[in-house]
Coordinates of C-alpha atoms in Angstrom, one line a residue:
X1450 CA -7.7 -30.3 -26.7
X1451 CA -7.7 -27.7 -23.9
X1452 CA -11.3 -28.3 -22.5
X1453 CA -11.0 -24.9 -19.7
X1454 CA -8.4 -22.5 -20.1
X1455 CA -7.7 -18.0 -19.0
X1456 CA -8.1 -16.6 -22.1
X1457 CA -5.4 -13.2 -22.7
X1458 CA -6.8 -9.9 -24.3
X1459 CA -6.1 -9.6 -27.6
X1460 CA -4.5 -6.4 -26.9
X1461 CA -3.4 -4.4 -24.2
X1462 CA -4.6 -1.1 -25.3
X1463 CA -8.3 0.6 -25.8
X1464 CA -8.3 3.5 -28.0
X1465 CA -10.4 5.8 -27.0
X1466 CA -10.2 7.8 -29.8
X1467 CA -7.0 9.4 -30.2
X1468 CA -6.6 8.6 -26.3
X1469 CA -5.2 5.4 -25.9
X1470 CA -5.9 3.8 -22.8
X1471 CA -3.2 0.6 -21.9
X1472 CA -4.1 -2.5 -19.3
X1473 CA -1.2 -2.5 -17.3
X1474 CA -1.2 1.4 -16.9
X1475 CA -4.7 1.2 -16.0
X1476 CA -4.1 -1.4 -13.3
X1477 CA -1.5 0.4 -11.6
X1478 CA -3.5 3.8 -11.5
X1479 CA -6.2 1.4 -9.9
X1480 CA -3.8 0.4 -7.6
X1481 CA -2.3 3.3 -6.5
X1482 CA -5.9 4.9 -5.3
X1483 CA -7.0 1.7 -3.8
X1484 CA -3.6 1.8 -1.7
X1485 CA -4.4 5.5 -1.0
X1486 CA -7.7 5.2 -0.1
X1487 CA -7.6 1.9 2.3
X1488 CA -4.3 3.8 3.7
X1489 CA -6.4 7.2 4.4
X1490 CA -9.1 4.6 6.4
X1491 CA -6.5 3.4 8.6
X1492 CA -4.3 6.3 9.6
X1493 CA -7.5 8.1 10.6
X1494 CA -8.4 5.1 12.6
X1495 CA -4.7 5.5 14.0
X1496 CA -5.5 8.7 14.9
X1497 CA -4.1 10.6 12.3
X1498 CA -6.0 13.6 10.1
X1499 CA -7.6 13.0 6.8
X1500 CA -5.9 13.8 4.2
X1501 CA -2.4 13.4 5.4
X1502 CA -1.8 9.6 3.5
X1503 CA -2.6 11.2 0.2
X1504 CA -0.1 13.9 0.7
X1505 CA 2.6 11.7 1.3
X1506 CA 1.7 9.9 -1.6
X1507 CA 2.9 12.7 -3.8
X1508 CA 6.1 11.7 -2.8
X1509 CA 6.2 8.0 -2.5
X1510 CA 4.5 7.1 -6.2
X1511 CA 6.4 9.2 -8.2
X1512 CA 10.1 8.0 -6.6
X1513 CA 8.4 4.1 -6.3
X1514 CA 7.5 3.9 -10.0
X1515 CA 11.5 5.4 -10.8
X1516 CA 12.7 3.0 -8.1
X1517 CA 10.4 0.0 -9.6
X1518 CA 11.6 1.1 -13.2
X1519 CA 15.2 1.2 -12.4
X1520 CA 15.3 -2.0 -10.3
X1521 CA 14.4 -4.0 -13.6
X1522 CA 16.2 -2.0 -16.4
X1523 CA 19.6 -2.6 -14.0
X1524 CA 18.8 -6.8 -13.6
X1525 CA 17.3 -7.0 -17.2
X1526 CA 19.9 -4.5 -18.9
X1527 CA 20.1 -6.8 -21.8
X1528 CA 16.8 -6.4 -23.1
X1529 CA 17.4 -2.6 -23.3
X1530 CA 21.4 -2.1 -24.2
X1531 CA 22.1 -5.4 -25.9
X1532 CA 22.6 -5.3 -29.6
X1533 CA 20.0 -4.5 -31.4
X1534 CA 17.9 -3.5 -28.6
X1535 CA 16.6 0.0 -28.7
X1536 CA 17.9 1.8 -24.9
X1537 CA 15.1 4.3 -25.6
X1538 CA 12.6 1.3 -24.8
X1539 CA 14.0 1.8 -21.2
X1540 CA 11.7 4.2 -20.8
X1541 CA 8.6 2.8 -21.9
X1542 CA 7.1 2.2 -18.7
X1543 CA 3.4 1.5 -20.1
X1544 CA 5.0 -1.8 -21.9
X1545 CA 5.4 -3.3 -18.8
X1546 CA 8.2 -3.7 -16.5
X1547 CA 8.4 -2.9 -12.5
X1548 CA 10.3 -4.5 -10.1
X1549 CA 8.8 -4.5 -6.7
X1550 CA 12.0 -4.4 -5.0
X1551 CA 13.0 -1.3 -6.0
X1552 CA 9.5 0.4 -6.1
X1553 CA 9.4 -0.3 -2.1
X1554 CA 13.3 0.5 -1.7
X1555 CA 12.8 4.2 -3.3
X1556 CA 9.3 4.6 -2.4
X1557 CA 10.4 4.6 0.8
X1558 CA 12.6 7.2 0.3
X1559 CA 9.8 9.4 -0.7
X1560 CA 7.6 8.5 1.9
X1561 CA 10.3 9.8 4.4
X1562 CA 11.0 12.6 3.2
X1563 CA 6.6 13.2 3.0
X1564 CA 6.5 11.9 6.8
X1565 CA 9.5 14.5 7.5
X1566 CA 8.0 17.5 6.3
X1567 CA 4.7 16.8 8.1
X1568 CA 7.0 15.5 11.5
X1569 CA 5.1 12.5 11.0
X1570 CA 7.3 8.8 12.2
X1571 CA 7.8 7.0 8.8
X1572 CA 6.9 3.2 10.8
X1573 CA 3.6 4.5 12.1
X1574 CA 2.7 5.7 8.1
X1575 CA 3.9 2.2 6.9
X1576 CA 2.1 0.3 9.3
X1577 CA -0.9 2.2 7.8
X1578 CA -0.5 1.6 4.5
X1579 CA 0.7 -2.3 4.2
X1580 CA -2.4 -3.8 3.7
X1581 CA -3.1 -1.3 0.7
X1582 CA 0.2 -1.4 -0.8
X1583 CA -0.3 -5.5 -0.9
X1584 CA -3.8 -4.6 -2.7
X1585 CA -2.1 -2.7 -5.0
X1586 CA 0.2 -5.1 -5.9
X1587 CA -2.5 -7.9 -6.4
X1588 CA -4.2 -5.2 -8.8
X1589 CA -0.9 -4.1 -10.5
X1590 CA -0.6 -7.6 -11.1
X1591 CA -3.2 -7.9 -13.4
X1592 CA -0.9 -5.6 -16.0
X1593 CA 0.7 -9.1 -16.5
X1594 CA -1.8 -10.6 -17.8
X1595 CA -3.2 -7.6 -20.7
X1596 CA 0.5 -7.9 -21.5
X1597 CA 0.6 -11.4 -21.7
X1598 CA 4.3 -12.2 -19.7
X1599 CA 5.0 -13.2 -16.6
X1600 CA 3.7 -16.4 -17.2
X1601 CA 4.8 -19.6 -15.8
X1602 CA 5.5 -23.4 -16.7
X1603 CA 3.7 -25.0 -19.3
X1604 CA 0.5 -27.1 -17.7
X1605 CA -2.8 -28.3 -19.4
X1606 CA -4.7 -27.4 -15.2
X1607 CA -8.1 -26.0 -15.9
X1608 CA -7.0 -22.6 -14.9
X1609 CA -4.1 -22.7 -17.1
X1610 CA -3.2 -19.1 -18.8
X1611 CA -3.7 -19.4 -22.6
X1612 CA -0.8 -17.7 -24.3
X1613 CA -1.0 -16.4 -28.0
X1614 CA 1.7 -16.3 -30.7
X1615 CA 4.3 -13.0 -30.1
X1616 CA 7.4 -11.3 -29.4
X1617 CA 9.6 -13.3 -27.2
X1618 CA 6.7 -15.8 -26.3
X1619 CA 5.3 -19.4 -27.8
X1620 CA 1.7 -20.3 -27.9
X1621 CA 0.2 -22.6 -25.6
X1622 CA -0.7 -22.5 -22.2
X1623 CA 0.8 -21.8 -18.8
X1624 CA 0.4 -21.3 -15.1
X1625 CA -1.1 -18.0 -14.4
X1626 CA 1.6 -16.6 -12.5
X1627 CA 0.1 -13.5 -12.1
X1628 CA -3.0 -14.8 -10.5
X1629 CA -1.1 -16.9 -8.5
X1630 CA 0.7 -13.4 -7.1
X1631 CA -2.7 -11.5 -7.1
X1632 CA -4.2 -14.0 -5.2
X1633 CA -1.4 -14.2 -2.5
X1634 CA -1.3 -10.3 -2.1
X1635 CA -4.8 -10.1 -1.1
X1636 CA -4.2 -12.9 1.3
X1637 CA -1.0 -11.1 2.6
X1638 CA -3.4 -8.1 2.7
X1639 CA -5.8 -10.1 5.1
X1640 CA -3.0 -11.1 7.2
X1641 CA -1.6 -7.6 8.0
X1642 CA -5.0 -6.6 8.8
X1643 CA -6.0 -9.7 11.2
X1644 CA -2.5 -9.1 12.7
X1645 CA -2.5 -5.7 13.6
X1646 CA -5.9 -5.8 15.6
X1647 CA -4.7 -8.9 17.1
X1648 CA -1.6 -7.9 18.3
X1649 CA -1.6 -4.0 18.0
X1650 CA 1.8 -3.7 15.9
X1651 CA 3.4 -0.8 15.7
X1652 CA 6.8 1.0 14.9
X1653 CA 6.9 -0.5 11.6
X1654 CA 6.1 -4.2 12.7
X1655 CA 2.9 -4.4 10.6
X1656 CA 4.7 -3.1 7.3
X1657 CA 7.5 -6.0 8.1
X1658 CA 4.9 -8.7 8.6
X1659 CA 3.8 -7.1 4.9
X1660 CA 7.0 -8.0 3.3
X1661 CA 8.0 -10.8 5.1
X1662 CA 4.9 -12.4 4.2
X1663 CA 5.2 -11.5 0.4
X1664 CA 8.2 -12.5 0.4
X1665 CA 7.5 -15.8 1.3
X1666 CA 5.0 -16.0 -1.9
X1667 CA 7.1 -14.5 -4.1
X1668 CA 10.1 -16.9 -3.8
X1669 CA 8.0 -20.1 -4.8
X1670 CA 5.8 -17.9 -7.8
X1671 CA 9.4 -16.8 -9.0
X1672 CA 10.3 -20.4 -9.2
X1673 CA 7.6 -21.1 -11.7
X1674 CA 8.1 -18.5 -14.1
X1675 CA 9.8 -19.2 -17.8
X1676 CA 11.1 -15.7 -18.6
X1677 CA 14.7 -14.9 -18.9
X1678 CA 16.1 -14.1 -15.6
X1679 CA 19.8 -14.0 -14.5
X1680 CA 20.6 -16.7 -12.3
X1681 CA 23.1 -16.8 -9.4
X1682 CA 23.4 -20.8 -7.6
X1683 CA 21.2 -22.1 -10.2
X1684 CA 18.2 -19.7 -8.5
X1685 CA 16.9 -16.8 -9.9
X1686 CA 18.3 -13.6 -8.6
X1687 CA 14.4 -12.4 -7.6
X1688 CA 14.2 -15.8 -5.4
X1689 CA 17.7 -14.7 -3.6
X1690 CA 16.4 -11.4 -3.1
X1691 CA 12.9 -12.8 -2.0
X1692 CA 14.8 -14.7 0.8
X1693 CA 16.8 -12.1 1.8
X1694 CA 14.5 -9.5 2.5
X1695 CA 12.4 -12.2 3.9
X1696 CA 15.0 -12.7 6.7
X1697 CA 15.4 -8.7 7.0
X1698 CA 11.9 -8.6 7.8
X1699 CA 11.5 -11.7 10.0
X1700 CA 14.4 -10.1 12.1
X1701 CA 13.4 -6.5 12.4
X1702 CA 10.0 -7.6 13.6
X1703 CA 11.8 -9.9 16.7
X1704 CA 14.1 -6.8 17.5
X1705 CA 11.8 -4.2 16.9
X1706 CA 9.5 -6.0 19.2
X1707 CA 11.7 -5.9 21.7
X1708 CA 13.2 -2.6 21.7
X1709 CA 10.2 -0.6 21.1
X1710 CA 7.2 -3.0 22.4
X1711 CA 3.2 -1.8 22.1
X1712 CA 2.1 1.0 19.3
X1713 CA 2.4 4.8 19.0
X1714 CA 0.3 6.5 21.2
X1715 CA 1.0 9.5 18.8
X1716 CA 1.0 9.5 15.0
X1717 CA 0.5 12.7 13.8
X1718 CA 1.0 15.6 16.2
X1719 CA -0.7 17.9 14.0
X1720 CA -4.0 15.9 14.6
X1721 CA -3.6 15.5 18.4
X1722 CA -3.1 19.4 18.4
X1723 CA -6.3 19.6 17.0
X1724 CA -7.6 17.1 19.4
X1725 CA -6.2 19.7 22.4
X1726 CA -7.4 22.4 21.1
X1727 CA -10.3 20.7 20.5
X1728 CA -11.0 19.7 23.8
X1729 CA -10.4 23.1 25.5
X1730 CA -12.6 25.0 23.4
X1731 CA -15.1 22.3 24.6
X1732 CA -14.2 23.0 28.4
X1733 CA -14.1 26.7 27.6
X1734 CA -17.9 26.4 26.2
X1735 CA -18.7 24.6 29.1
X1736 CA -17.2 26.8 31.9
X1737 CA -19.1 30.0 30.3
X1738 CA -22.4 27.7 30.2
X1739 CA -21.9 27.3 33.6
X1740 CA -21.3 30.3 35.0
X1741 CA -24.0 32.1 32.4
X1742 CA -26.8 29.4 34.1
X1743 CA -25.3 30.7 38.1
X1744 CA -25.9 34.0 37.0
X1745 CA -29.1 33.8 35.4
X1746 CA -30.2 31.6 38.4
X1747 CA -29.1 33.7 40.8
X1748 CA -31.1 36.9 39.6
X1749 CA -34.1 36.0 40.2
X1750 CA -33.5 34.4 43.9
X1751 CA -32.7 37.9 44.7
X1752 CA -35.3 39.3 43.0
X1753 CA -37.9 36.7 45.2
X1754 CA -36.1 37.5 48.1
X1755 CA -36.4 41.1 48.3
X1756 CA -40.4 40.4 47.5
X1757 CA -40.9 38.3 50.7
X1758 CA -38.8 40.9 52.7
X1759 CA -40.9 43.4 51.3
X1760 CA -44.1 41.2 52.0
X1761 CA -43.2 40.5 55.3
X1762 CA -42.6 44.2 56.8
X1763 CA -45.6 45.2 55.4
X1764 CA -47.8 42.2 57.4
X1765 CA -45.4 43.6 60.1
X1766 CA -47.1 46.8 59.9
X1767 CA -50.4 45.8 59.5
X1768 CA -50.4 43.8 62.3

């Protein structure tokens, strides 16, 4: 008898009325305007203008969710084009299925070609938006669990993830694997951030320490979960990747350090042309203040002057 267990949602979807509103959907909207919003915070505090993450963003969701859709139809093909699959479920999106690989890998793609149109460096934006894009991810994750996959090994823990009767899946109960995930993102999240004001990264060192550091979670969560995955050495092809990219990371963050060492002074030239401009309207204000009060003083010492010359020729007279 299972004395403490996560109960799973009966369903994943809330009508309301004819609207119906889906868990893992939800979560990823969530996620995306958490990652916007905490991004916003810390370009600004980079010295960038307001705004200007958002913007972007227009161009890295919409090519990350294609990217994060096509990286698992491509390594899960069979669930789509195998016999008796339906390839139109490919496109079902809301039923679950994003790989984070390839969300980051085209997302990227978007986000340049954002940071290009504004003349904006690509690191300096990524560095800004790590932490969120880890916060998303530990949202997102939560998808998982309204769908009720992703799960891992069978364990009878207190927190074990309670797993009903379905499609592809056996009662019982399992490790939460998507907790697990959620929980490491946020600490991944915590890390960039800590990082960063400790050591000032820049040039794309803080988005790096971002992945690497997922990464390094992912591999061991992978190695829990029960799902079919194709396998290459007896590991999962996500582990692989997870180590891979790992080592990408850990290795751009040793050579980037010492190629391009320190942070942008500059991140946004549009906002330090404000700053200018800014700066000598200020001066400008105060050189007409100044000469406005040596004018207005000088008046009336004239004025004073011409009295007591005045004054004293007539006591010259008098006397």
């Amino acid at each position: 008898m299972d004395l403490a267990y996560i109960p799973s949602p009966s369903t994943g979807v809330i009508h309301l009325g004819p609207i119906p509103l889906r868990g893992y959907a939800f979560c990823i909207i969530i996620g995306v305007f958490v990652a916007v919003w905490y991004g916003n915070r810390r370009w600004i505090a980079r010295g960038g203008t307001a705004g200007t993450v958002a913007d972007i963003a227009v161009w890295a969701v919409p090519f990350g969710l294609v990217g994060g859709r096509l990286y698992h139809v491509i390594t899960d093909y069979q669930l789509y084009f195998s016999e008796g699959e339906n390839w139109v479920d490919a496109f079902k999106i809301w039923e679950g299925g994003l790989g984070i690989w390839g969300a980051i890998a085209l997302g990227a793609v978007g986000a340049w070609i954002g940071c290009r149109r504004r003349g904006i460096p690509l690191p300096a934006y990524a560095d800004a938006i790590a932490p969120g894009i880890a916060l998303a991810q530990a949202i997102g994750r939560w998808g998982n669990w309204f769908n009720q996959e992703l799960y891992g090994r069978p364990t009878d823990l207190p927190w074990a993830l309670k797993i009903t009767e379905g499609a592809n899946r056996e009662a019982g109960t399992y490790h939460p694997t998507f907790l697990y995930e959620s929980l490491w993102c946020i600490g991944v999240a915590l890390l960039v951030v800590w990082a960063d004001r400790r050591f000032k990264l820049g040039h794309g060192r803080a988005f790096a320490l971002y992945v690497a550091a997922y990464c390094a979670g992912r591999g061991w969560i992978e190695y829990m979960r029960v799902d079919e995955a194709h396998h290459v050495l007896g590991l999962r092809l996500n582990v692989w990747t997870a180590i891979v990219v790992f080592l990408l990371a850990v290795t751009y963050i040793v050579v980037s350090s010492r190629l391009r060492p320190g942070r942008e002074e500059i991140v946004e030239p549009k906002a330090e042309k404000k700053a200018e401009e800014k700066a000598e309207g200020s001066e400008k204000a105060g050189e007409t203040d100044a000469s406005a009060d040596t004018e207005s003083g000088t008046a009336p010492d004239a004025v004073d002057l011409g009295k007591d010359g005045k004054d004293v020729e007539h006591g010259a007279g008098k006397s």
